[in-house]
GROMACS .gro file of C-alpha atoms in nm:
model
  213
    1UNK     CA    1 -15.529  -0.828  -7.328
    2UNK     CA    2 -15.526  -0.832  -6.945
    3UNK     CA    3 -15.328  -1.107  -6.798
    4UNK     CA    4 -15.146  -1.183  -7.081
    5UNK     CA    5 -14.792  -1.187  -6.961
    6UNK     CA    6 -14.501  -1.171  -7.167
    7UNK     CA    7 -14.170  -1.442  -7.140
    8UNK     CA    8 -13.858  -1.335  -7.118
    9UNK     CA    9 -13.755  -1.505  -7.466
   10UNK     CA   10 -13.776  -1.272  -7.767
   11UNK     CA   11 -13.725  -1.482  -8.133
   12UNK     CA   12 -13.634  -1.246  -8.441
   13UNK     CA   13 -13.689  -1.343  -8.770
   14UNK     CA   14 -13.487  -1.180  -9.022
   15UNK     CA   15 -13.658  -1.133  -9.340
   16UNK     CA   16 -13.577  -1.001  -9.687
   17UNK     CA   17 -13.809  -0.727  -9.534
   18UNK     CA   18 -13.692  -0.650  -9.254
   19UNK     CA   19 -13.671  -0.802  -8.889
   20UNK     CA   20 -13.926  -0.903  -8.663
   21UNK     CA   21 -13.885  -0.958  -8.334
   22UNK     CA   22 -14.164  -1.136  -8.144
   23UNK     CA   23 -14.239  -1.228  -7.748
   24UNK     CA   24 -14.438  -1.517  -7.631
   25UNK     CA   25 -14.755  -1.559  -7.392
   26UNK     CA   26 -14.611  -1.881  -7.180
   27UNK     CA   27 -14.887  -1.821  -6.890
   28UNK     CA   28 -15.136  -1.849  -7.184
   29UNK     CA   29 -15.015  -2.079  -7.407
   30UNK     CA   30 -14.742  -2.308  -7.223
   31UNK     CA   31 -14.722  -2.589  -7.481
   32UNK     CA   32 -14.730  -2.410  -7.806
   33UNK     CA   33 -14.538  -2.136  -7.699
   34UNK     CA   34 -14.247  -2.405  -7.580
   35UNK     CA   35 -14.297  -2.553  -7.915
   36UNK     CA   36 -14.248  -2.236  -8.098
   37UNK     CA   37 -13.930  -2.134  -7.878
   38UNK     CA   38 -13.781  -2.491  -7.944
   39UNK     CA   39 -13.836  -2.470  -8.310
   40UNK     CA   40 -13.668  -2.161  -8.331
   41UNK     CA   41 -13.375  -2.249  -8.088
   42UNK     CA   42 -13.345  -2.524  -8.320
   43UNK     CA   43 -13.321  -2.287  -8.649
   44UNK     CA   44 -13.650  -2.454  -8.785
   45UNK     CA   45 -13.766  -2.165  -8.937
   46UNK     CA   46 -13.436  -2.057  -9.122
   47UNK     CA   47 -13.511  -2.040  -9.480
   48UNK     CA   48 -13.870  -2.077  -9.437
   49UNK     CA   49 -14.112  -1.819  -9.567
   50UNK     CA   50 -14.459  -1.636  -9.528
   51UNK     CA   51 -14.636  -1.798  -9.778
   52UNK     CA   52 -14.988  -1.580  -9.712
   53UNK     CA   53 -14.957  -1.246  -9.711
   54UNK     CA   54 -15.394  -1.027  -9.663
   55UNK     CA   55 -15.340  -0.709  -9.602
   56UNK     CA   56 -15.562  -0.573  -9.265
   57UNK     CA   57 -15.571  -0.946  -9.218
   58UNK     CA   58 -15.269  -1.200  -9.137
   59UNK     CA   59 -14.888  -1.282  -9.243
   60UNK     CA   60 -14.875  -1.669  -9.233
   61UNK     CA   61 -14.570  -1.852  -9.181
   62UNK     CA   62 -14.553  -2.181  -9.411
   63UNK     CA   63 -14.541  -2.473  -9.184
   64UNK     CA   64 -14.140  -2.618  -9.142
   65UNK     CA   65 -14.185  -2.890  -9.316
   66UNK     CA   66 -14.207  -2.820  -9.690
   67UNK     CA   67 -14.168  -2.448  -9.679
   68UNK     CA   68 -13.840  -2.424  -9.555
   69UNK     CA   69 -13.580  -2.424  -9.843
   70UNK     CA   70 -13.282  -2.583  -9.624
   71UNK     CA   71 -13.340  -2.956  -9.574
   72UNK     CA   72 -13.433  -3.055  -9.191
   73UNK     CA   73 -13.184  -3.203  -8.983
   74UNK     CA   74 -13.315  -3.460  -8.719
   75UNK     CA   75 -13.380  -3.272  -8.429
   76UNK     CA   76 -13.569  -3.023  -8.628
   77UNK     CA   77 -13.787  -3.298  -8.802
   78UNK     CA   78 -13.845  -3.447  -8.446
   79UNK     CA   79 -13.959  -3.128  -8.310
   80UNK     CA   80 -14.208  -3.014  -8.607
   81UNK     CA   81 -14.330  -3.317  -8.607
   82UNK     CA   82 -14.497  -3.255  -8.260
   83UNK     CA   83 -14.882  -3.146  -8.282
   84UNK     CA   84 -14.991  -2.849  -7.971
   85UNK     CA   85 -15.343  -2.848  -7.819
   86UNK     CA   86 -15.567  -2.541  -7.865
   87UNK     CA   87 -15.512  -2.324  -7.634
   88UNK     CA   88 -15.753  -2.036  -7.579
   89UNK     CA   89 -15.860  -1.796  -7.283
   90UNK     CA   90 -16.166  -1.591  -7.305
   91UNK     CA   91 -15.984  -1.265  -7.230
   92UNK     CA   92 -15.724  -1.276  -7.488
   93UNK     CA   93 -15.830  -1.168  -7.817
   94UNK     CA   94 -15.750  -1.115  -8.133
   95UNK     CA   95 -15.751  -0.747  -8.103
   96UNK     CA   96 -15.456  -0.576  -8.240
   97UNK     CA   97 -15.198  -0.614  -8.535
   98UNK     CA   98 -14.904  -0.774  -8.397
   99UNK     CA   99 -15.064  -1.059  -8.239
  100UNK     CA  100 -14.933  -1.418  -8.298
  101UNK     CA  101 -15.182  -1.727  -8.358
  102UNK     CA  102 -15.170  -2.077  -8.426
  103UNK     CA  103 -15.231  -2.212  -8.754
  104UNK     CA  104 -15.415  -2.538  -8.765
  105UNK     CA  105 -15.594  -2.818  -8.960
  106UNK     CA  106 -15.964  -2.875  -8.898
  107UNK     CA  107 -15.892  -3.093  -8.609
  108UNK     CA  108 -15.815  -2.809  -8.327
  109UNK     CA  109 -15.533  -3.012  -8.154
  110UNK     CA  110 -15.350  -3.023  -8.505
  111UNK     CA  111 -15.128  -2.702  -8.413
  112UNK     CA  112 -14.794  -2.764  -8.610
  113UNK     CA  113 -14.532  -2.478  -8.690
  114UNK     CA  114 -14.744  -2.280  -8.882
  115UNK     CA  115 -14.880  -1.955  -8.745
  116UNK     CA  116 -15.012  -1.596  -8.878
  117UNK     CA  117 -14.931  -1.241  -8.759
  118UNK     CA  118 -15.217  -1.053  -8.730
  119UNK     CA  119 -15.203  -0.708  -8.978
  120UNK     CA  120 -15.531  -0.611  -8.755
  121UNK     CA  121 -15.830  -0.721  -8.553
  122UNK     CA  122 -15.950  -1.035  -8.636
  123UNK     CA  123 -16.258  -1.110  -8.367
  124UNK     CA  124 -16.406  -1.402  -8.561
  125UNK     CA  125 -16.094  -1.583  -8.471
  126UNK     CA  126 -16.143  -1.566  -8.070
  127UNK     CA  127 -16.136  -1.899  -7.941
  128UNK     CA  128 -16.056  -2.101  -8.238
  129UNK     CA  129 -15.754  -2.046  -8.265
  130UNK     CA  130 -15.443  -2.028  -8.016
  131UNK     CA  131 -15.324  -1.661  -7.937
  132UNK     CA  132 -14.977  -1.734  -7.779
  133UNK     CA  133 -14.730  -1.450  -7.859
  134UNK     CA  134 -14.716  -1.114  -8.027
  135UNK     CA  135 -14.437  -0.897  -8.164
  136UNK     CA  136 -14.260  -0.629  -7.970
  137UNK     CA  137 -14.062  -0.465  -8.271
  138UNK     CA  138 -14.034  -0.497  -8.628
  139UNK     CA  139 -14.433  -0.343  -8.721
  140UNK     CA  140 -14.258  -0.116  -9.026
  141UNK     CA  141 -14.154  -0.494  -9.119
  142UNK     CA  142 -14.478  -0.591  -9.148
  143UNK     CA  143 -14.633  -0.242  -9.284
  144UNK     CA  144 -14.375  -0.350  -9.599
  145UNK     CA  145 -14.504  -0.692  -9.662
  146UNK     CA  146 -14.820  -0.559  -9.674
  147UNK     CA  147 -14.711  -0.372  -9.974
  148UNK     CA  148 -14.608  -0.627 -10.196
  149UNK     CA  149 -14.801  -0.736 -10.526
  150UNK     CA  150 -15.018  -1.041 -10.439
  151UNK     CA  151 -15.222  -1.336 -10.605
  152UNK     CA  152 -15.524  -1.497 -10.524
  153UNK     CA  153 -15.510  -1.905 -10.473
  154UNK     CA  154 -15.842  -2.048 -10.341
  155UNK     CA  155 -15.879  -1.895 -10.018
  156UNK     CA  156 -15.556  -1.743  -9.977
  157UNK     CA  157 -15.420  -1.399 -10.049
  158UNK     CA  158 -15.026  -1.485 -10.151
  159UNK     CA  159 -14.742  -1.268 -10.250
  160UNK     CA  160 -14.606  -1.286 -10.586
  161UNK     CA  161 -14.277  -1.288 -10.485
  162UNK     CA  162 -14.126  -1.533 -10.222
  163UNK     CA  163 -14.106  -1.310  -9.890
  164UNK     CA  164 -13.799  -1.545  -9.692
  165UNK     CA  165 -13.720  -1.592  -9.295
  166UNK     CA  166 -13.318  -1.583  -9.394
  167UNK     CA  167 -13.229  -1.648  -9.058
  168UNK     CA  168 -13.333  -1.612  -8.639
  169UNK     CA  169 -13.202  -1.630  -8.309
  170UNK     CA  170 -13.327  -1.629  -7.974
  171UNK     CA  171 -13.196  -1.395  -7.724
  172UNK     CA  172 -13.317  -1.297  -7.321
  173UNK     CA  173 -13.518  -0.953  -7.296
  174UNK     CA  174 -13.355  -0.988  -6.938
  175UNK     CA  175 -13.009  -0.977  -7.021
  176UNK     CA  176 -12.921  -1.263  -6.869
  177UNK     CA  177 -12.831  -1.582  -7.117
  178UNK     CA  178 -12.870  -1.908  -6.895
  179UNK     CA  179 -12.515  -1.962  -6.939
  180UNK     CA  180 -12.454  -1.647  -6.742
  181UNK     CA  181 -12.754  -1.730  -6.472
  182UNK     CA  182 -12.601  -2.053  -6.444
  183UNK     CA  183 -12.205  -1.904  -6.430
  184UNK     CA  184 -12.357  -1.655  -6.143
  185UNK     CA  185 -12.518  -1.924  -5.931
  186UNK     CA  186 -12.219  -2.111  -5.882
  187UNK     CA  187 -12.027  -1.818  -5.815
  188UNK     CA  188 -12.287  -1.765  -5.525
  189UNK     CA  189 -12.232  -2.116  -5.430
  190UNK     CA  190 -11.840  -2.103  -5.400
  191UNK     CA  191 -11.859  -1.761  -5.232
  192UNK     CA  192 -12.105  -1.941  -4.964
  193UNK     CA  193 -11.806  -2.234  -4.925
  194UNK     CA  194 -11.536  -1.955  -4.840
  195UNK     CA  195 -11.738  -1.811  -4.568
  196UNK     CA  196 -11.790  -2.149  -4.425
  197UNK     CA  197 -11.430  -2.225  -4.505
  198UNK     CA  198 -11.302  -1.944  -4.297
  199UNK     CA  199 -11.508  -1.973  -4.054
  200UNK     CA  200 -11.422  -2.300  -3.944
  201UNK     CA  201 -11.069  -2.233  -3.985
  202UNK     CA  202 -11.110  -1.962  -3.745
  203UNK     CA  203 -11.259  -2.184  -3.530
  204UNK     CA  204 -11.013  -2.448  -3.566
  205UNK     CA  205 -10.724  -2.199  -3.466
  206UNK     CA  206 -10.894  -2.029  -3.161
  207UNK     CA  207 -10.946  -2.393  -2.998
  208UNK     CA  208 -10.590  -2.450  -3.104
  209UNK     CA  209 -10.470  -2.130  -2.910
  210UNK     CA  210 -10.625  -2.206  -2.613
  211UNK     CA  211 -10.528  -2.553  -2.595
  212UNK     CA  212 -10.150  -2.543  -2.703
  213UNK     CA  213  -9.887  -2.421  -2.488
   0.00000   0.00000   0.00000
């Protein structure tokens, strides 16, 4: 997965099964993983659920709308609305569990909020559809959905039992919030305007001294 750098952003869902905390692929996927990071600043995917659950295969996220259990507030609505391009690379792959990638409709620009967790390799996915995160902790999470009792519905492997997203939150793998970032560029800024401060205000009393009797 050369070249596939990760944001600073990490987004945790907490699940009746455990957290799972995930990091996105901005370089690779700059819309949808914006889209994905706004939805879940937003809280979009608080009460939602994973609605497919195929062991070796994927944890799907139901999309927002409709699989959440909360109603959507405006901003929300707005933002799930929005549809993301496919966005591919030839070197990234699905080739490992934890990988995060878009669901979609037919249409390939018809990414919405839905998206899967890979529970393995899935090559006959590679360039159809978007890879654009993956997840950094939380894999004994996932080893414990794969354990519950499912039920076959069409195509789709589904648990029995509703498997929640009770809540997330965003936080910086940096440390720094942009609060803070912000708080500590000012501080730069007013420690700049001192130096010049003093500085002329040395200068103002040296010309004084050698001018006044």
């Amino acid at each position: 997965m050369a070249g596939s750098r990760l944001g600073d952003d990490r987004i945790v869902f907490q699940t009746t099964f455990g957290d799972i905390e995930m990091a996105l692929y901005p370089d690779v996927a700059p819309v949808t993983s914006d889209h994905i990071l706004k939805l879940a600043k937003l809280g979009g995917y608080n009460s939602n659920h994973f609605f497919r659950v195929d062991k070796g295969f994927v944890a799907q996220t139901a999309g927002v709308t409709g699989g959440r259990l909360a109603q959507l507030d405006r901003k929300q609505r707005e933002e799930d609305e929005k549809s993301v391009p496919l966005e591919v690379q030839q070197h990234v792959k699905h080739d490992k569990r934890g990988i995060l990638s878009m669901g979609r409709l037919d249409d390939p620009n018809s990414g919405g909020s839905s998206f899967s967790i890979l529970l393995g390799p899935a090559p006959h996915l590679d360039m159809l559809y978007g890879i654009f995160g993956e997840v950094t902790k939380g894999f004994d999470t996932l080893t414990n959905m794969e354990g519950v009792e499912t039920k076959q519905e069409g195509i789709f492997v589904m648990p029995k039992d509703r498997i929640t997203i009770l809540s997330t939150y965003v936080y910086s793998s940096t440390g720094l919030s942009n609060d803070h970032e912000a708080a500590s560029g000012c501080q730069r800024q007013l420690s700049e305007l001192q130096e010049r401060f003093d500085a002329q205000a040395h200068h103002v009393e040296h010309i004084r001294a050698a001018k006044l009797p």
